[in-house]
Every structure is written in C-alpha cells, then in structure tokens.
Amino acid sequence: MQMALSENCPSPGLTFLLLLLALLFHAGVSDLGLNFYSESCPRAEEIVKEQVTKLYQKHGNTAVSWVRNLFHDCMVKSCDASVLLDTTSRIVSEKKSQRSFGMRNFKYINTIKEALERECPMTVSCADIVALSAREAIVMLGGPYIAGMKTGRRDSRESHISVVDDFIPNHNDTISLVLSRFQSVGIDVEGTVALLERTGAHSVGRVHCLNIVGRLYPNVDPTLDPEYSEYLKRRCPSPQPDPQAVQYARNDRETPMVLDNMYYKNLRTQRGLLLVDQQLVSDPNTSPFVEKMASDNAYFHHQFSRALLLLSENNPLTGDQGEIRKDCRFVNTQ
C-alpha cells in the first residue's frame, strides 16, 4: 500500500515546484510587454502617435498635460487610468483633489480613445493611452524617445481620491518627504531629481501663482535670486491670487516648452520656482545630481527616461484585473 501511494502521489517537493511554475506562468501571461497590441490592434501605438502629433500642432500645451497625466496616474497606487475618471453618483474624481490643481486637457484623451475605438473597439486601455501619449509628448517637447515603454495595462473601476495626498508630493513638502514618496514606487534619488514632483513638468510648462506666493509674501524667500523674485512678483502681484484666474509664472523662461536641463542650470543660480525645487540644490543627497544634470543634457535625458519607465510600470492592473473602458471618463456599465 505504501508503495502504491508513492507511485501515484507526487512528492511534497515536486508539488511545490509545480505550483511555483504555475504561478510564474500565470504572472508571465498577465505582465506588461512590448508591442502588447501587435495582434489585437497592430496600429495602436501608431494611432496614439498620430493623434498626439495632431493635438500638439493645434494645442501646444497638451504635451505638458500628457506628461503630467502619467505622473498623477502612476504615482497613486497604480498605472490604471483612475486619474481620468469623472465624478458620478458612485465615484468622486481624483481631479477634485488639490494635488490635481491646474491639470487640464483631459478631454483630448478621449479624442485619442475615439480614434482607437474606431480601429479596434474595446481593445486598447485608457491606462496605456496615458503611458503612450506621455512617451510621444516627451518627443514633442524635445526629449528622448523611450523605446522600452511596455503596454498591456488595464483600467481601474474605482477612483483613488481618498489616498491621493498620501502619494503625490506637495510643492512645499520637504525634499526628504518627496524622496520617500518616489522611493515607495521604486525610484531612487537620481531618478527623482530627473523626474521631480511632476515628472518633468518643472522643466516645461507653468505654475499657478497659488503655488508661488508663499515664497514672495509677506517676505521674499532669501534663497530666491533678487531679479528672479521681481519677475515672480510681476507675474503674481497679489498674495491672494484668484484660483480661477490665469495667473502663472513659467518654470523656465529661456526654453519654456523644451524638456532640457535648463531647469537645473536655473537652480544653480537660485531661480527655482517652487520651494521643493530650491531644496534640490541645498540637500546633500540631491545636489550632486543637480550639478551633473545641469552640465550634461544627455545624462539628464537618460535618467529621465529610466525613471519614467519605472514609474510607468508601477503596480499596473493586468490580465483579468480591471477592465478596458469604452470611454476613459467612466467605468463601463455592468
């Protein structure tokens, strides 16, 4: 009887090995991959590129929005397009968070989605649109093409509004807190300096006066260059700016719509726009990387690409998790 049992039942070691192989196989099936849509929607990435290019030609500021979308989506729990959801009777949108202040151009994500739906209905996720549009936008802004961007993400059925503040750094946070937030999603100090708190948006685009006046009133932050502080006061003349008004200052006046290392050069001359910017120069953990990026644009682009790829793969929904939304603003009707 003992011999029969041994012949017909696998050993505990073999059982464990078979279970491990099954788990690895399942994980491999559901992971992100390059050219995920090569069979289901062969032109998917080309369509995203076409639409991003058209939108950029009509509305140049969309490129900055695409980059910021990826940061706000992927930093908060998962790269799952939760940031795109509108408020409904069942969902409170992440767009309602103060951390999302100034985000715009969401409607154009659906322009891209509609083009994909015409080609391949219910196939390409909104989460992948966020990632791919950011990749193309970086090129539009003069940055590097990130060839290793994987796809296969799926869309969340819920908003993460209740935890947005736990993941997205604020403009007046300490640099140690900013570093810890990025470290929690697997990005090291070097990558954080390249991405900063809005994934490169400090190198391009603009910042509303609401996020600046704390360094100007009632007294000017002594770490600000005097000439630069005068420029900021002209842009933001009131200590209580209207949140609805178009009152802002450029992050980089020299090359405002180019993703380059001018931002780091400005930091060396005390022209960091936000408090956290200037801390990058004064903190011994980050200052060496600021210096290196200021002197080497290619190095900055390399670190930016590396860190952005890591961020784009943060805890995605894959396989049978989540869904593929038909409209990026709403979960599908069950």
Coordinates of C-alpha atoms in Angstrom, one line a residue, residues 41 43 47 50-51 54 110-123 326:
C41 CA -4.6 46.2 -32.6
R43 CA -1.7 50.2 -35.4
I47 CA -2.6 55.8 -33.8
E50 CA -0.7 60.4 -34.9
Q51 CA -3.3 61.8 -32.5
K54 CA -2.2 66.5 -34.4
N110 CA -10.9 60.8 -25.3
T111 CA -10.0 62.2 -28.8
I112 CA -7.2 59.6 -28.8
K113 CA -9.5 56.9 -27.4
E114 CA -12.2 57.5 -30.0
A115 CA -9.6 57.1 -32.8
L116 CA -8.6 53.8 -31.2
E117 CA -12.1 52.6 -30.8
R118 CA -12.8 53.2 -34.5
E119 CA -9.9 50.9 -35.3
C120 CA -10.1 48.3 -32.5
P121 CA -13.2 48.5 -30.3
M122 CA -12.7 47.8 -26.6
T123 CA -9.1 46.7 -27.0
K326 CA -15.0 52.4 -23.7

